[in-house]
Amino acid sequence: MEKTVFKPKIPIEKQVLTTANGDEAVAYAVKQSYVDVVAAYPITPQTIIVEKYSEFVNDGLVHTEFIPVESEHSAMSACVGAAAAGARAFTATSSQGLALMVEIVYIASALRLPIVMAVVNRALSAPINIHNDHSDAYLMRDSGWIQLFVENVQETYDTTIQAFKIAEDPRVQLPVAVNLDGFFLSHTLENFYMLPDDTVYEFLGGPRKLVNVKVDYFSEEVPLVLNPARPLTFGSLDLYDYYFEHKVQQVEAMKNVPPVVREINEEWYKLTGRRYGDGVVDAYGVEDADIVIVAMGSGAGTIRSVVKKLREKGEKIGLLKIRMFRPFPYSDIAEILSGAKIVAVMDKAIGPGSFGALYEDIAVSLYDLDERPLLLDYIYGLGGRDLPPSLVYRMIEEVKKDLESKSVERKIRYLGVRE
Amino acid sequence: MSEPRGWRNLPIGGVAYRLSTDVKTGDWRALRPVVDHNKCTKCMICWLFCPDMAIVWDGEKIQVNLDYCKGCGICAHECPVKAISMVPEFEEV
Ligand code: SF4
Ligand code: SF4
């Protein structure tokens, strides 16, 4: 609870209250982020982002070079080229588009190019489905990208701007994917506050700044950028003699991400009065909770409203929203969940032959605790299946029974599937 | 070969820390070009077409820098007077 009234640098009355869907909010955020290159291919439910952005380009409102490519593979390739040439680059995709692009997705992170991508989460085929779940995000889980998940349109806007700053931080230099739930966020109108253009420009420190590298054939450090005057080899062959070392470099860079995400979350708070937990996770009512639900994305909003009602009735229940899925905040989670008696993890994607990916990460986080809470995996919302509050209530009733009997018989459960 | 480096001492992004000319890339060749200087007219077409930079002009005649020649045979194919022949790598000339 805040005691003193905090006054942000840009108080709410100086922010513009507007209405947009999540996709448009991304487009506005990119417009204000002084992006040099946008390359994208339309795919539902991402299309609105690029449609809206191409209007800005057409109307001369941005200086961006807009590349309407012929596939997502090319979209990411164009972003890689642009970012290697020093540009601030952005793309957006969904589902099969991300699957097509994934070869270059790995290359973007390994070449340490701070690209930002909006992933408007959608189920992977087959069967063909254009609606939301997190299977596309899980697909790029080990690609070396930072993965952030947002809950509502305001967070979508805020996080997209923050993503550029996180990616370009000299300690990080890694690409960031901002995950927003297809249709639930991408096509749903919500009110949100926008910052003045110059505030965003100042927050990002102007256009992208390059980092330096030391290579043997130049006497001084040189900027990590394609430049004919000081040629560097990007994307070289790197067999058993150096591939391993470069992968470890990526792992080490990932270690710098949580503090940077937290700093930027705090900076955003001082600027706008808004923050999302500590930037990495957002715990609600977890301190004294026996039951904790773990979730990501827009579902967290529904669950929070249910949890809030139950807490008002005095029930010891909490919600842990994961905002940063990669790098995964294992130790933070261990600390937060150490007091819980039972933890229900909600995975919005399925892995035939395994648990949900979030469940596995939570299980690893808890493994070293002396007293581990009981752990459950709820698969929900596949292919856009709704998560109404009634379903959350039903799930919590089930979890309570497990807690009473102190045993968990079925670890994986499907929430909202017809038997 | 220099001492192999650890991850802390490599430039990020997989950027090569030395010039690519420091890395000899001609060791997987099966055929090698041999120039008949009596036939060669010094037109430099082979130099133009070599996809590497293996054809070099030494001031008097063309030479093949075998440290970088991949043995593709493009030079031999393009030479208008057939002054270049491709011989098996192990064959003495
Ligand atoms: S064989 Fe190929 S690589 Fe070698 S000199 Fe001729 S063109 Fe160049
Ligand atoms: S192409 Fe043939 S003739 Fe021309 S320089 Fe090369 S070897 Fe000589």
Short mmCIF file of C-alpha atoms and ligand atoms in Angstrom, two decimals:
data_model
loop_
_atom_site.label_atom_id
_atom_site.label_comp_id
_atom_site.label_asym_id
_atom_site.label_seq_id
_atom_site.Cartn_x
_atom_site.Cartn_y
_atom_site.Cartn_z
CA MET A 1 0.00 0.00 0.00
CA GLU A 2 1.36 3.39 -0.94
CA LYS A 3 1.22 5.91 1.88
CA THR A 4 2.48 9.11 0.24
CA VAL A 5 0.86 10.22 -2.98
CA PHE A 6 3.36 9.63 -5.75
CA LYS A 7 3.52 12.15 -8.56
CA PRO A 8 4.88 10.83 -11.86
CA LYS A 9 6.87 13.09 -14.16
CA ILE A 10 4.11 13.00 -16.77
CA PRO A 11 0.97 12.95 -14.62
CA ILE A 12 -2.13 11.33 -15.98
CA GLU A 13 -3.68 14.66 -16.98
CA LYS A 14 -0.75 15.27 -19.33
CA GLN A 15 -1.22 11.86 -20.98
CA VAL A 16 -3.71 11.41 -23.78
CA LEU A 17 -6.64 9.14 -22.95
CA THR A 18 -7.55 7.36 -26.14
CA THR A 19 -9.26 4.20 -27.36
CA ALA A 20 -7.69 1.54 -29.49
CA ASN A 21 -7.40 -2.20 -29.79
CA GLY A 22 -4.17 -3.94 -28.83
CA ASP A 23 -2.85 -4.08 -32.39
CA GLU A 24 -3.40 -0.35 -32.90
CA ALA A 25 -1.77 0.34 -29.54
CA VAL A 26 1.32 -1.51 -30.79
CA ALA A 27 1.29 0.60 -33.98
CA TYR A 28 1.07 3.81 -31.93
CA ALA A 29 3.90 2.69 -29.66
CA VAL A 30 6.10 1.87 -32.67
CA LYS A 31 5.20 5.19 -34.29
CA GLN A 32 6.41 7.05 -31.20
CA SER A 33 9.54 4.91 -30.86
CA TYR A 34 11.32 6.47 -33.86
CA VAL A 35 11.65 3.18 -35.73
CA ASP A 36 13.79 3.23 -38.89
CA VAL A 37 12.58 0.04 -40.55
CA VAL A 38 9.34 -1.92 -40.36
CA ALA A 39 9.19 -5.10 -42.43
CA ALA A 40 6.16 -7.33 -42.10
CA TYR A 41 3.77 -9.69 -43.79
CA PRO A 42 0.09 -9.65 -42.85
CA ILE A 43 -1.30 -12.55 -40.83
CA THR A 44 -4.40 -12.65 -38.66
CA PRO A 45 -4.62 -11.45 -35.88
CA GLN A 46 -1.50 -9.33 -36.35
CA THR A 47 -2.60 -7.59 -39.57
CA ILE A 48 -4.01 -4.45 -37.96
CA ILE A 49 -0.59 -3.49 -36.60
CA VAL A 50 0.97 -3.29 -40.01
CA GLU A 51 -2.14 -1.84 -41.66
CA LYS A 52 -2.23 0.96 -39.13
CA TYR A 53 1.50 1.51 -39.41
CA SER A 54 1.38 1.68 -43.21
CA GLU A 55 -1.17 4.49 -42.81
CA PHE A 56 1.37 6.42 -40.72
CA VAL A 57 3.96 5.84 -43.45
CA ASN A 58 1.55 6.90 -46.18
CA ASP A 59 0.56 10.04 -44.28
CA GLY A 60 4.19 11.00 -43.77
CA LEU A 61 3.88 10.84 -39.99
CA VAL A 62 6.98 8.66 -39.55
CA HIS A 63 10.42 8.57 -41.14
CA THR A 64 10.28 4.75 -41.29
CA GLU A 65 11.35 2.70 -44.29
CA PHE A 66 8.42 0.33 -44.75
CA ILE A 67 9.16 -3.01 -46.42
CA PRO A 68 6.08 -5.01 -47.46
CA VAL A 69 7.79 -8.37 -47.85
CA GLU A 70 6.48 -11.54 -49.49
CA SER A 71 6.69 -13.79 -46.42
CA GLU A 72 7.52 -13.75 -42.72
CA HIS A 73 10.86 -15.41 -43.45
CA SER A 74 11.72 -12.32 -45.46
CA ALA A 75 10.25 -10.00 -42.82
CA MET A 76 12.69 -11.23 -40.21
CA SER A 77 15.50 -11.35 -42.78
CA ALA A 78 14.88 -7.70 -43.66
CA CYS A 79 14.87 -6.80 -39.97
CA VAL A 80 18.15 -8.65 -39.46
CA GLY A 81 19.73 -6.76 -42.36
CA ALA A 82 18.34 -3.44 -41.19
CA ALA A 83 19.40 -3.94 -37.58
CA ALA A 84 22.87 -5.06 -38.69
CA ALA A 85 23.08 -1.80 -40.62
CA GLY A 86 22.29 0.11 -37.42
CA ALA A 87 18.56 0.67 -37.80
CA ARG A 88 15.92 0.38 -35.11
CA ALA A 89 13.80 -2.38 -36.64
CA PHE A 90 10.36 -3.78 -35.91
CA THR A 91 8.16 -6.56 -37.20
CA ALA A 92 5.02 -8.34 -36.09
CA THR A 93 3.67 -11.81 -36.65
CA SER A 94 1.48 -14.65 -35.41
CA SER A 95 1.31 -18.43 -35.43
CA GLN A 96 2.27 -19.98 -38.79
CA GLY A 97 4.01 -16.73 -39.71
CA LEU A 98 6.30 -17.07 -36.73
CA ALA A 99 6.82 -20.74 -37.59
CA LEU A 100 7.92 -19.73 -41.08
CA MET A 101 10.18 -17.02 -39.72
CA VAL A 102 11.75 -19.05 -36.95
CA GLU A 103 14.93 -19.94 -38.84
CA ILE A 104 15.86 -16.25 -38.94
CA VAL A 105 14.49 -15.66 -35.43
CA TYR A 106 17.42 -17.68 -34.07
CA ILE A 107 19.84 -15.76 -36.27
CA ALA A 108 18.58 -12.38 -35.03
CA SER A 109 19.35 -13.22 -31.41
CA ALA A 110 22.69 -14.87 -32.10
CA LEU A 111 23.86 -11.88 -34.13
CA ARG A 112 22.81 -9.80 -31.10
CA LEU A 113 20.46 -7.54 -33.01
CA PRO A 114 18.03 -5.58 -30.82
CA ILE A 115 14.94 -6.09 -33.00
CA VAL A 116 11.47 -5.74 -31.47
CA MET A 117 8.66 -8.01 -32.63
CA ALA A 118 5.03 -8.08 -31.62
CA VAL A 119 3.82 -11.66 -31.50
CA VAL A 120 0.05 -11.61 -31.55
CA ASN A 121 -0.41 -15.03 -30.03
CA ARG A 122 -2.43 -17.51 -32.04
CA ALA A 123 -2.76 -21.29 -32.14
CA LEU A 124 -0.55 -23.29 -34.49
CA SER A 125 -2.10 -25.48 -37.21
CA ALA A 126 -3.39 -28.13 -37.70
CA PRO A 127 -6.34 -27.88 -37.49
CA ILE A 128 -6.25 -24.35 -38.83
CA ASN A 129 -7.30 -21.87 -36.17
CA ILE A 130 -6.87 -18.12 -36.11
CA HIS A 131 -7.63 -17.66 -32.41
CA ASN A 132 -5.50 -17.22 -29.38
CA ASP A 133 -3.27 -19.52 -27.41
CA HIS A 134 0.42 -19.48 -26.60
CA SER A 135 1.70 -22.26 -28.86
CA ASP A 136 3.48 -19.79 -31.16
CA ALA A 137 5.26 -18.16 -28.23
CA TYR A 138 6.36 -21.55 -26.90
CA LEU A 139 7.66 -22.38 -30.37
CA MET A 140 10.32 -19.65 -30.10
CA ARG A 141 11.04 -20.38 -26.43
CA ASP A 142 14.67 -21.43 -26.91
CA SER A 143 15.48 -18.99 -29.70
CA GLY A 144 17.40 -16.58 -27.46
CA TRP A 145 14.77 -13.83 -27.61
CA ILE A 146 13.50 -12.00 -24.57
CA GLN A 147 9.79 -12.83 -24.30
CA LEU A 148 7.39 -10.51 -22.50
CA PHE A 149 3.67 -11.19 -22.06
CA VAL A 150 1.10 -8.43 -21.59
CA GLU A 151 -2.33 -8.43 -20.03
CA ASN A 152 -4.28 -5.51 -21.48
CA VAL A 153 -4.09 -2.75 -24.09
CA GLN A 154 -2.38 -0.29 -21.73
CA GLU A 155 0.34 -2.81 -20.93
CA THR A 156 0.69 -3.60 -24.63
CA TYR A 157 1.39 0.04 -25.42
CA ASP A 158 3.73 0.54 -22.46
CA THR A 159 5.64 -2.69 -23.02
CA THR A 160 6.19 -2.14 -26.74
CA ILE A 161 7.98 1.13 -26.02
CA GLN A 162 9.94 -0.42 -23.13
CA ALA A 163 10.95 -3.32 -25.40
CA PHE A 164 13.12 -1.06 -27.57
CA LYS A 165 14.93 0.24 -24.52
CA ILE A 166 15.44 -3.24 -23.09
CA ALA A 167 16.70 -4.64 -26.40
CA GLU A 168 19.10 -1.78 -27.05
CA ASP A 169 20.56 -1.60 -23.55
CA PRO A 170 24.34 -2.08 -23.94
CA ARG A 171 24.20 -4.83 -21.31
CA VAL A 172 21.56 -6.72 -23.29
CA GLN A 173 21.72 -6.34 -27.11
CA LEU A 174 19.11 -9.01 -27.67
CA PRO A 175 15.82 -8.98 -29.56
CA VAL A 176 12.52 -8.72 -27.66
CA ALA A 177 9.18 -10.33 -28.47
CA VAL A 178 6.14 -8.63 -26.98
CA ASN A 179 3.39 -11.26 -26.74
CA LEU A 180 -0.22 -10.13 -26.80
CA ASP A 181 -3.18 -12.46 -26.95
CA GLY A 182 -4.81 -12.60 -30.36
CA PHE A 183 -8.35 -11.15 -30.47
CA PHE A 184 -8.61 -10.95 -26.66
CA LEU A 185 -6.18 -8.03 -26.89
CA SER A 186 -5.44 -7.50 -30.57
CA HIS A 187 -9.05 -6.83 -31.57
CA THR A 188 -10.57 -5.57 -28.33
CA LEU A 189 -11.07 -1.85 -27.85
CA GLU A 190 -9.91 -0.50 -24.53
CA ASN A 191 -9.15 2.92 -23.15
CA PHE A 192 -5.50 3.58 -22.54
CA TYR A 193 -3.18 6.48 -21.87
CA MET A 194 -0.64 7.56 -24.48
CA LEU A 195 2.42 9.66 -23.75
CA PRO A 196 3.40 12.76 -25.68
CA ASP A 197 5.75 11.93 -28.59
CA ASP A 198 8.72 13.82 -27.17
CA THR A 199 8.41 11.99 -23.85
CA VAL A 200 8.78 8.63 -25.60
CA TYR A 201 11.67 9.99 -27.66
CA GLU A 202 13.41 11.15 -24.51
CA PHE A 203 12.67 7.89 -22.65
CA LEU A 204 14.34 5.92 -25.44
CA GLY A 205 17.26 8.33 -25.58
CA GLY A 206 16.56 9.28 -29.22
CA PRO A 207 17.40 6.99 -32.14
CA ARG A 208 19.16 3.67 -31.63
CA LYS A 209 22.70 3.88 -30.31
CA LEU A 210 25.26 1.30 -31.34
CA VAL A 211 27.51 -0.69 -29.04
CA ASN A 212 31.20 -1.21 -29.72
CA VAL A 213 33.16 -4.40 -30.29
CA LYS A 214 36.86 -5.10 -30.13
CA VAL A 215 38.18 -7.01 -33.10
CA ASP A 216 41.87 -7.71 -33.70
CA TYR A 217 42.26 -5.97 -37.03
CA PHE A 218 41.17 -2.53 -35.83
CA SER A 219 43.31 -0.79 -33.24
CA GLU A 220 40.30 0.66 -31.42
CA GLU A 221 36.86 -0.64 -30.60
CA VAL A 222 34.48 -0.19 -33.51
CA PRO A 223 30.68 0.06 -33.59
CA LEU A 224 28.92 -3.27 -34.13
CA VAL A 225 27.39 -2.31 -37.46
CA LEU A 226 27.78 -3.00 -41.16
CA ASN A 227 29.95 -0.20 -42.53
CA PRO A 228 31.99 -0.41 -45.74
CA ALA A 229 34.61 1.89 -44.23
CA ARG A 230 35.20 -0.56 -41.38
CA PRO A 231 34.04 -3.93 -42.65
CA LEU A 232 32.94 -6.55 -40.10
CA THR A 233 31.96 -10.12 -40.89
CA PHE A 234 28.38 -10.80 -39.74
CA GLY A 235 26.97 -14.30 -39.78
CA SER A 236 30.20 -16.15 -40.36
CA LEU A 237 30.76 -19.90 -40.22
CA ASP A 238 31.52 -20.93 -36.65
CA LEU A 239 32.01 -24.68 -36.33
CA TYR A 240 32.94 -26.73 -33.26
CA ASP A 241 35.77 -24.31 -32.58
CA TYR A 242 33.65 -21.23 -31.64
CA TYR A 243 29.88 -21.95 -31.86
CA PHE A 244 29.77 -23.07 -28.21
CA GLU A 245 31.51 -19.89 -27.00
CA HIS A 246 29.08 -17.66 -28.89
CA LYS A 247 26.10 -19.53 -27.44
CA VAL A 248 27.51 -19.02 -23.93
CA GLN A 249 27.78 -15.29 -24.71
CA GLN A 250 24.04 -15.27 -25.45
CA VAL A 251 23.32 -17.08 -22.18
CA GLU A 252 25.45 -14.57 -20.28
CA ALA A 253 23.69 -11.63 -21.96
CA MET A 254 20.36 -13.14 -20.88
CA LYS A 255 21.57 -12.95 -17.27
CA ASN A 256 21.69 -9.15 -17.57
CA VAL A 257 18.08 -8.97 -18.69
CA PRO A 258 16.12 -9.19 -15.38
CA PRO A 259 17.85 -6.21 -13.73
CA VAL A 260 17.43 -4.16 -16.92
CA VAL A 261 13.73 -5.07 -17.19
CA ARG A 262 13.23 -4.12 -13.52
CA GLU A 263 15.09 -0.82 -13.92
CA ILE A 264 13.07 0.12 -16.97
CA ASN A 265 9.81 -0.87 -15.26
CA GLU A 266 10.75 1.46 -12.37
CA GLU A 267 11.80 4.24 -14.72
CA TRP A 268 8.48 3.91 -16.53
CA TYR A 269 6.71 4.15 -13.18
CA LYS A 270 8.50 7.39 -12.29
CA LEU A 271 7.65 8.74 -15.73
CA THR A 272 4.03 7.62 -16.09
CA GLY A 273 2.82 6.33 -12.74
CA ARG A 274 2.35 2.83 -14.18
CA ARG A 275 4.35 -0.31 -13.45
CA TYR A 276 3.78 -4.01 -13.78
CA GLY A 277 4.88 -5.75 -10.62
CA ASP A 278 8.65 -5.56 -10.62
CA GLY A 279 8.63 -5.82 -14.42
CA VAL A 280 9.52 -9.51 -14.35
CA VAL A 281 6.65 -10.95 -12.31
CA ASP A 282 3.52 -9.38 -10.89
CA ALA A 283 2.34 -11.02 -7.67
CA TYR A 284 -1.16 -10.30 -6.40
CA GLY A 285 -2.14 -11.41 -2.91
CA VAL A 286 0.55 -14.07 -2.83
CA GLU A 287 2.31 -13.21 0.48
CA ASP A 288 -0.06 -15.12 2.76
CA ALA A 289 -1.71 -17.33 0.15
CA ASP A 290 -2.11 -21.10 0.47
CA ILE A 291 -3.30 -21.40 -3.12
CA VAL A 292 -1.45 -19.58 -5.90
CA ILE A 293 -2.43 -19.54 -9.55
CA VAL A 294 0.33 -18.85 -12.09
CA ALA A 295 -0.65 -17.42 -15.47
CA MET A 296 0.55 -15.28 -18.39
CA GLY A 297 -1.17 -12.89 -20.77
CA SER A 298 -4.75 -11.64 -20.85
CA GLY A 299 -6.05 -14.59 -18.80
CA ALA A 300 -4.27 -13.10 -15.79
CA GLY A 301 -6.81 -10.26 -15.81
CA THR A 302 -9.79 -12.63 -15.56
CA ILE A 303 -8.09 -14.69 -12.88
CA ARG A 304 -7.17 -11.58 -10.88
CA SER A 305 -10.80 -10.45 -10.79
CA VAL A 306 -11.84 -13.85 -9.42
CA VAL A 307 -8.96 -13.96 -6.94
CA LYS A 308 -9.87 -10.47 -5.77
CA LYS A 309 -13.46 -11.49 -5.01
CA LEU A 310 -12.30 -14.58 -3.13
CA ARG A 311 -9.78 -12.59 -1.11
CA GLU A 312 -12.53 -10.18 -0.14
CA LYS A 313 -14.27 -13.22 1.33
CA GLY A 314 -11.10 -13.94 3.29
CA GLU A 315 -9.77 -16.83 1.21
CA LYS A 316 -6.01 -17.22 1.15
CA ILE A 317 -5.48 -17.19 -2.57
CA GLY A 318 -3.12 -15.30 -4.86
CA LEU A 319 -2.14 -14.81 -8.49
CA LEU A 320 1.38 -14.80 -9.85
CA LYS A 321 1.49 -13.24 -13.29
CA ILE A 322 4.62 -14.01 -15.27
CA ARG A 323 5.45 -10.96 -17.37
CA MET A 324 8.89 -12.10 -18.50
CA PHE A 325 8.82 -15.67 -19.80
CA ARG A 326 12.37 -15.63 -21.21
CA PRO A 327 14.75 -15.35 -19.50
CA PHE A 328 12.69 -17.26 -16.95
CA PRO A 329 12.90 -15.79 -13.43
CA TYR A 330 13.46 -19.12 -11.61
CA SER A 331 14.81 -17.82 -8.29
CA ASP A 332 12.26 -15.00 -7.97
CA ILE A 333 9.50 -17.53 -8.43
CA ALA A 334 10.99 -19.93 -5.89
CA GLU A 335 11.01 -17.13 -3.34
CA ILE A 336 7.49 -15.94 -4.10
CA LEU A 337 5.97 -19.42 -4.12
CA SER A 338 7.93 -20.83 -1.16
CA GLY A 339 5.05 -20.16 1.26
CA ALA A 340 2.26 -21.59 -0.91
CA LYS A 341 0.67 -24.97 -0.19
CA ILE A 342 -0.58 -25.64 -3.70
CA VAL A 343 0.28 -24.00 -7.01
CA ALA A 344 -1.88 -24.29 -10.11
CA VAL A 345 0.03 -23.39 -13.28
CA MET A 346 -2.00 -22.36 -16.30
CA ASP A 347 -0.59 -23.23 -19.69
CA LYS A 348 -2.27 -21.85 -22.78
CA ALA A 349 -0.56 -24.37 -25.08
CA ILE A 350 -0.18 -28.08 -25.18
CA GLY A 351 2.89 -30.21 -25.74
CA PRO A 352 1.78 -33.69 -26.77
CA GLY A 353 3.88 -36.07 -24.73
CA SER A 354 4.93 -33.55 -22.11
CA PHE A 355 3.64 -31.05 -19.57
CA GLY A 356 2.94 -27.45 -20.47
CA ALA A 357 6.13 -25.41 -20.83
CA LEU A 358 5.21 -22.97 -18.06
CA TYR A 359 4.46 -25.85 -15.68
CA GLU A 360 7.87 -27.36 -16.35
CA ASP A 361 9.61 -24.06 -15.66
CA ILE A 362 7.68 -23.57 -12.42
CA ALA A 363 8.49 -27.14 -11.37
CA VAL A 364 12.19 -26.47 -11.94
CA SER A 365 11.91 -23.21 -9.95
CA LEU A 366 10.44 -25.07 -6.97
CA TYR A 367 12.67 -28.13 -7.09
CA ASP A 368 15.34 -26.83 -4.70
CA LEU A 369 12.89 -25.70 -2.00
CA ASP A 370 12.97 -27.71 1.23
CA GLU A 371 9.20 -27.76 1.36
CA ARG A 372 7.64 -27.85 -2.05
CA PRO A 373 4.03 -26.89 -2.66
CA LEU A 374 1.79 -29.33 -4.52
CA LEU A 375 1.86 -28.55 -8.23
CA LEU A 376 -0.76 -28.83 -10.94
CA ASP A 377 -0.84 -28.11 -14.66
CA TYR A 378 -4.03 -26.70 -16.12
CA ILE A 379 -4.09 -26.59 -19.90
CA TYR A 380 -6.69 -24.02 -20.97
CA GLY A 381 -7.84 -21.72 -23.72
CA LEU A 382 -6.51 -23.69 -26.69
CA GLY A 383 -7.43 -22.28 -30.07
CA GLY A 384 -9.25 -19.36 -28.47
CA ARG A 385 -11.41 -21.39 -26.04
CA ASP A 386 -12.84 -18.87 -23.59
CA LEU A 387 -11.81 -18.57 -19.94
CA PRO A 388 -14.90 -17.15 -18.22
CA PRO A 389 -14.71 -16.37 -14.49
CA SER A 390 -17.07 -19.32 -13.86
CA LEU A 391 -14.41 -21.69 -15.17
CA VAL A 392 -11.78 -20.11 -12.93
CA TYR A 393 -14.11 -20.57 -9.93
CA ARG A 394 -14.60 -24.22 -10.90
CA MET A 395 -10.85 -24.73 -11.17
CA ILE A 396 -10.24 -23.15 -7.77
CA GLU A 397 -12.86 -25.44 -6.18
CA GLU A 398 -10.98 -28.41 -7.63
CA VAL A 399 -7.64 -27.08 -6.36
CA LYS A 400 -9.13 -26.60 -2.88
CA LYS A 401 -10.16 -30.26 -2.80
CA ASP A 402 -6.61 -31.29 -3.75
CA LEU A 403 -5.28 -29.12 -0.97
CA GLU A 404 -7.64 -30.72 1.55
CA SER A 405 -6.67 -34.23 0.52
CA LYS A 406 -3.01 -33.15 0.28
CA SER A 407 -2.57 -35.14 -2.88
CA VAL A 408 -2.72 -34.49 -6.57
CA GLU A 409 -3.91 -37.41 -8.58
CA ARG A 410 -4.00 -36.03 -12.08
CA LYS A 411 -1.20 -33.53 -12.61
CA ILE A 412 -2.28 -32.42 -16.06
CA ARG A 413 -5.85 -31.26 -16.39
CA TYR A 414 -7.75 -29.75 -19.29
CA LEU A 415 -9.80 -26.76 -18.32
CA GLY A 416 -12.87 -26.30 -20.48
CA VAL A 417 -12.48 -29.30 -22.76
CA ARG A 418 -15.50 -31.51 -23.51
CA GLU A 419 -15.13 -35.11 -22.38
CA MET B 1 47.22 -21.23 -35.17
CA SER B 2 46.82 -18.78 -32.33
CA GLU B 3 45.59 -19.83 -28.87
CA PRO B 4 41.82 -20.48 -29.04
CA ARG B 5 39.82 -17.84 -27.20
CA GLY B 6 37.20 -18.15 -24.47
CA TRP B 7 33.75 -16.58 -24.71
CA ARG B 8 34.78 -13.55 -22.65
CA ASN B 9 37.38 -12.55 -25.22
CA LEU B 10 35.30 -12.82 -28.36
CA PRO B 11 33.47 -9.91 -29.99
CA ILE B 12 29.70 -10.34 -29.55
CA GLY B 13 27.34 -11.32 -32.32
CA GLY B 14 29.62 -13.93 -33.83
CA VAL B 15 31.61 -11.17 -35.52
CA ALA B 16 34.98 -12.53 -36.68
CA TYR B 17 37.84 -11.19 -34.59
CA ARG B 18 40.36 -11.54 -37.38
CA LEU B 19 40.31 -10.84 -41.09
CA SER B 20 38.76 -13.57 -43.17
CA THR B 21 42.02 -13.71 -45.18
CA ASP B 22 43.65 -15.06 -42.00
CA VAL B 23 41.56 -18.19 -42.38
CA LYS B 24 42.95 -20.44 -45.09
CA THR B 25 40.01 -21.91 -46.93
CA GLY B 26 41.67 -23.83 -49.72
CA ASP B 27 42.04 -27.12 -47.91
CA TRP B 28 38.95 -28.93 -49.18
CA ARG B 29 39.86 -28.73 -52.84
CA ALA B 30 39.87 -31.93 -54.96
CA LEU B 31 41.02 -30.34 -58.22
CA ARG B 32 43.52 -27.56 -58.63
CA PRO B 33 44.02 -25.12 -61.51
CA VAL B 34 47.32 -25.24 -63.35
CA VAL B 35 48.10 -22.37 -65.74
CA ASP B 36 49.94 -22.84 -68.99
CA HIS B 37 51.74 -19.50 -69.23
CA ASN B 38 52.67 -20.12 -72.86
CA LYS B 39 48.99 -20.08 -73.80
CA CYS B 40 47.85 -17.36 -71.36
CA THR B 41 47.08 -14.01 -73.01
CA LYS B 42 46.80 -12.17 -69.68
CA CYS B 43 43.23 -11.16 -70.41
CA MET B 44 42.33 -11.52 -66.67
CA ILE B 45 38.99 -13.13 -67.33
CA CYS B 46 39.86 -15.87 -64.83
CA TRP B 47 40.61 -13.20 -62.21
CA LEU B 48 37.23 -11.62 -62.89
CA PHE B 49 35.31 -14.87 -62.60
CA CYS B 50 37.07 -16.52 -59.65
CA PRO B 51 34.42 -16.49 -56.90
CA ASP B 52 37.16 -16.21 -54.29
CA MET B 53 40.25 -14.05 -54.71
CA ALA B 54 42.49 -16.96 -55.58
CA ILE B 55 43.72 -15.60 -58.94
CA VAL B 56 46.39 -12.98 -58.32
CA TRP B 57 48.45 -10.83 -60.62
CA ASP B 58 52.09 -10.83 -59.59
CA GLY B 59 53.10 -7.98 -61.92
CA GLU B 60 54.13 -10.25 -64.78
CA LYS B 61 51.72 -13.13 -64.95
CA ILE B 62 48.71 -14.59 -63.20
CA GLN B 63 49.21 -16.91 -60.22
CA VAL B 64 46.83 -19.06 -58.24
CA ASN B 65 46.89 -18.57 -54.47
CA LEU B 66 46.07 -22.11 -53.43
CA ASP B 67 45.45 -21.06 -49.82
CA TYR B 68 42.04 -19.83 -50.97
CA CYS B 69 41.32 -21.75 -54.19
CA LYS B 70 38.28 -24.03 -53.77
CA GLY B 71 38.96 -25.96 -56.97
CA CYS B 72 35.63 -25.04 -58.53
CA GLY B 73 37.10 -24.86 -62.01
CA ILE B 74 35.27 -21.70 -63.03
CA CYS B 75 38.56 -20.11 -64.11
CA ALA B 76 39.36 -23.05 -66.37
CA HIS B 77 35.85 -23.00 -67.81
CA GLU B 78 35.92 -19.27 -68.54
CA CYS B 79 39.45 -19.00 -69.97
CA PRO B 80 38.97 -18.18 -73.68
CA VAL B 81 42.22 -19.88 -74.75
CA LYS B 82 41.97 -22.92 -72.44
CA ALA B 83 45.18 -21.98 -70.67
CA ILE B 84 43.98 -23.42 -67.36
CA SER B 85 43.55 -27.10 -66.72
CA MET B 86 42.13 -28.67 -63.58
CA VAL B 87 44.30 -31.48 -62.26
CA PRO B 88 43.60 -33.79 -59.32
CA GLU B 89 44.96 -32.32 -56.11
CA PHE B 90 47.31 -35.25 -55.43
CA GLU B 91 48.84 -35.23 -58.94
CA GLU B 92 52.30 -33.74 -59.37
CA VAL B 93 52.64 -31.34 -62.29
S1 SF4 C 1 39.37 -23.14 -59.33
FE1 SF4 C 1 37.76 -21.74 -58.64
S2 SF4 C 1 38.57 -20.91 -56.75
FE2 SF4 C 1 40.28 -21.85 -57.75
S3 SF4 C 1 41.20 -20.18 -58.89
FE3 SF4 C 1 39.79 -21.20 -60.29
S4 SF4 C 1 37.90 -20.04 -60.08
FE4 SF4 C 1 39.18 -19.49 -58.32
S1 SF4 C 2 41.52 -16.32 -68.54
FE1 SF4 C 2 43.05 -17.64 -69.44
S2 SF4 C 2 44.09 -16.30 -70.84
FE2 SF4 C 2 42.94 -14.95 -69.53
S3 SF4 C 2 44.42 -14.45 -67.92
FE3 SF4 C 2 43.26 -16.24 -67.18
S4 SF4 C 2 44.51 -17.97 -67.82
FE4 SF4 C 2 45.23 -16.22 -68.95
#
